[in-house]
Tab-separated table of C-alpha atoms in Angstrom:
chain	number	residue	atom	x	y	z
A	1	MET	CA	0.007	0.099	0.008
A	2	LEU	CA	1.413	3.398	-0.715
A	3	ASP	CA	1.783	5.548	2.408
A	4	ARG	CA	-0.644	8.546	3.000
A	5	ARG	CA	1.682	11.335	2.180
A	6	THR	CA	2.786	9.840	-0.865
A	7	THR	CA	-0.704	9.516	-2.035
A	8	GLU	CA	-1.701	13.155	-0.740
A	9	ARG	CA	1.269	14.552	-2.708
A	10	LEU	CA	0.340	12.791	-5.940
A	11	PHE	CA	-3.329	13.906	-5.590
A	12	ARG	CA	-2.143	17.604	-5.274
A	13	GLN	CA	0.138	17.344	-8.064
A	14	HIS	CA	-2.102	15.454	-10.832
A	15	TYR	CA	-5.590	15.681	-9.694
A	16	ALA	CA	-6.398	18.770	-11.989
A	17	LYS	CA	-4.993	17.176	-15.008
A	18	MET	CA	-6.636	13.824	-14.615
A	19	VAL	CA	-10.040	15.394	-14.062
A	20	ARG	CA	-9.470	17.659	-17.253
A	21	LEU	CA	-8.698	14.572	-19.094
A	22	ALA	CA	-11.650	12.291	-17.647
A	23	ARG	CA	-14.196	15.274	-18.401
A	24	VAL	CA	-13.070	15.816	-21.943
A	25	LEU	CA	-13.247	12.098	-22.571
A	26	LEU	CA	-16.608	11.283	-20.432
A	27	GLY	CA	-18.281	14.855	-21.138
A	28	ASN	CA	-19.451	14.925	-17.441
A	29	GLU	CA	-17.780	16.697	-14.289
A	30	ALA	CA	-19.174	14.513	-11.731
A	31	GLU	CA	-18.329	11.424	-13.427
A	32	ALA	CA	-14.881	12.424	-14.198
A	33	GLU	CA	-14.230	13.407	-10.658
A	34	ASP	CA	-15.537	9.913	-9.661
A	35	LEU	CA	-13.451	8.319	-11.982
A	36	VAL	CA	-10.006	10.253	-10.731
A	37	GLN	CA	-11.087	9.516	-6.988
A	38	ASP	CA	-11.392	5.795	-8.053
A	39	VAL	CA	-8.094	5.559	-9.692
A	40	PHE	CA	-6.146	6.820	-6.448
A	41	VAL	CA	-8.120	4.659	-4.200
A	42	ARG	CA	-7.112	1.903	-6.475
A	43	LEU	CA	-3.289	3.197	-6.351
A	44	MET	CA	-3.512	3.140	-2.597
A	45	GLU	CA	-4.752	-0.333	-2.460
A	46	THR	CA	-1.712	-1.622	-4.741
A	47	ASP	CA	1.440	-2.504	-3.174
A	48	ILE	CA	3.441	-1.463	-6.190
A	49	ALA	CA	4.038	2.080	-6.727
A	50	PRO	CA	5.107	3.378	-10.155
A	51	ALA	CA	8.207	4.685	-10.927
A	52	GLU	CA	8.976	8.296	-9.664
A	53	ASP	CA	9.881	9.534	-13.250
A	54	LYS	CA	6.881	7.951	-14.822
A	55	VAL	CA	3.978	8.748	-12.380
A	56	GLU	CA	2.229	11.309	-14.435
A	57	ALA	CA	2.221	8.804	-17.458
A	58	TYR	CA	1.102	6.211	-15.400
A	59	LEU	CA	-1.921	8.262	-13.998
A	60	MET	CA	-2.802	9.925	-17.142
A	61	THR	CA	-2.966	6.357	-19.132
A	62	THR	CA	-4.945	5.050	-16.204
A	63	VAL	CA	-7.387	7.720	-16.119
A	64	ARG	CA	-7.650	7.209	-20.344
A	65	HIS	CA	-8.201	3.502	-19.898
A	66	ARG	CA	-10.861	3.897	-17.192
A	67	ALA	CA	-12.820	6.497	-19.013
A	68	MET	CA	-12.532	4.355	-22.250
A	69	ASN	CA	-13.703	1.340	-20.457
A	70	ALA	CA	-16.609	3.297	-18.850
A	71	ILE	CA	-17.598	4.702	-22.353
A	72	ARG	CA	-17.591	1.405	-23.700
A	73	HIS	CA	-19.727	-0.010	-21.211
A	74	GLN	CA	-22.618	2.579	-21.749
A	75	THR	CA	-25.481	1.398	-24.251
A	76	ILE	CA	-25.675	3.141	-27.430
A	77	TRP	CA	-28.608	5.145	-26.197
A	78	GLN	CA	-26.702	6.569	-23.351
A	79	ARG	CA	-24.007	7.505	-25.681
A	80	VAL	CA	-26.201	9.289	-27.924
A	81	LYS	CA	-28.143	10.807	-24.770
A	82	ASN	CA	-24.783	12.324	-23.629
A	83	LEU	CA	-24.433	14.181	-27.161
A	84	LEU	CA	-27.885	15.517	-27.143
A	85	PRO	CA	-27.872	19.211	-26.860
A	86	VAL	CA	-28.371	21.365	-23.712
A	87	ASP	CA	-29.349	24.773	-25.506
A	88	ASP	CA	-32.394	24.383	-27.409
A	89	ALA	CA	-31.993	28.117	-28.782
A	90	VAL	CA	-28.688	27.038	-30.518
A	91	MET	CA	-28.904	23.446	-31.043
A	92	GLN	CA	-31.627	20.753	-32.322
A	93	PRO	CA	-34.739	20.581	-29.541
A	94	LEU	CA	-34.643	17.367	-27.805
A	95	GLU	CA	-38.209	16.434	-29.228
A	96	GLN	CA	-36.560	16.403	-32.761
A	97	ALA	CA	-33.776	14.224	-31.306
A	98	SER	CA	-35.837	11.769	-29.830
A	99	GLN	CA	-37.875	11.403	-33.033
A	100	ARG	CA	-34.714	10.744	-34.916
A	101	MET	CA	-33.677	8.011	-32.331
A	102	ALA	CA	-37.016	6.598	-32.696
A	103	ALA	CA	-36.636	6.524	-36.476
A	104	VAL	CA	-33.290	5.008	-36.059
A	105	LYS	CA	-35.033	2.099	-34.028
A	106	SER	CA	-37.916	1.806	-36.440
A	107	SER	CA	-35.405	1.742	-39.439
A	108	ALA	CA	-33.417	-1.101	-37.518
A	109	ASP	CA	-36.679	-3.057	-37.321
A	110	THR	CA	-37.202	-3.226	-40.960
A	111	LEU	CA	-33.641	-4.689	-41.650
A	112	ASP	CA	-33.175	-7.997	-43.192
A	113	GLU	CA	-31.638	-10.798	-41.230
A	114	PRO	CA	-28.700	-11.103	-40.340
A	115	HIS	CA	-28.140	-7.495	-40.681
A	116	ARG	CA	-30.889	-6.784	-37.815
A	117	THR	CA	-29.544	-9.308	-35.424
A	118	ILE	CA	-25.879	-8.197	-35.819
A	119	PHE	CA	-27.221	-4.622	-35.389
A	120	ARG	CA	-28.905	-5.342	-32.228
A	121	LEU	CA	-26.410	-7.295	-30.815
A	122	ARG	CA	-23.878	-4.582	-31.392
A	123	PHE	CA	-25.550	-1.596	-30.217
A	124	ASP	CA	-28.283	-3.031	-27.749
A	125	ASP	CA	-26.204	-5.783	-26.096
A	126	ASP	CA	-23.042	-3.818	-26.635
A	127	LEU	CA	-21.103	-7.046	-28.148
A	128	THR	CA	-17.812	-6.741	-30.060
A	129	ILE	CA	-17.638	-7.761	-33.406
A	130	GLY	CA	-15.899	-11.024	-32.031
A	131	ASP	CA	-18.337	-11.799	-29.830
A	132	ILE	CA	-21.181	-11.626	-32.575
A	133	ALA	CA	-19.229	-13.509	-34.948
A	134	ARG	CA	-18.772	-16.386	-32.620
A	135	ARG	CA	-22.438	-16.249	-31.259
A	136	MET	CA	-23.788	-16.339	-34.849
A	137	ASP	CA	-20.778	-18.733	-35.977
A	138	MET	CA	-19.754	-16.734	-38.728
A	139	ASN	CA	-16.307	-15.042	-39.852
A	140	ALA	CA	-15.854	-11.511	-38.182
A	141	ASN	CA	-14.997	-10.096	-41.513
A	142	THR	CA	-18.376	-11.056	-42.760
A	143	CYS	CA	-20.028	-10.058	-39.372
A	144	TYR	CA	-18.568	-6.520	-39.866
A	145	LYS	CA	-19.673	-6.278	-43.529
A	146	TYR	CA	-23.323	-7.096	-42.365
A	147	LEU	CA	-22.789	-4.480	-39.689
A	148	ARG	CA	-21.445	-1.770	-42.102
A	149	GLN	CA	-24.374	-2.368	-44.478
A	150	ALA	CA	-27.012	-2.307	-42.012
A	151	ILE	CA	-25.726	1.147	-40.694
A	152	GLU	CA	-25.663	2.341	-44.235
A	153	ARG	CA	-29.005	1.331	-44.675
A	154	ILE	CA	-30.345	2.972	-41.830
A	155	ARG	CA	-28.393	6.194	-42.681
A	156	GLN	CA	-30.177	6.358	-46.046
A	157	THR	CA	-33.409	5.689	-44.365
A	158	CYS	CA	-33.121	8.436	-41.763
A	159	LYS	CA	-31.161	10.538	-43.933
A	160	ILE	CA	-28.362	10.524	-41.485
């Protein structure tokens, strides 16, 4: 375990930069602060401290990896929700955005098989192309091709 003084010193030196990076990646101040605090908690729990000359690189890389994992675990609908505009006067109104999301969902329902199943597994169940390929017993490249075609058809239908 890292001693309290070392952890406090690292916290004071790197906290602001780490939160800034997490906020840019996650787009949410509260989530960014929680993520950085979690990094420090886990750092305190480990028996191995990073080398003194590589502490900043270690901490920033850890924040980046944790943020990417958090993003990866969000559903596609949560990701889109995070991109929705806050200021209605400048951006698209929320009502229009939800209509567009409904159009994407209904357009996905009209896809042929296996396009529909692959699209749903990828964006609703958040599976990787490799996982989908194994589940559907097909080549990963073929699975990717079907997914790309499904996305293109939805774009054409919804004029995205």
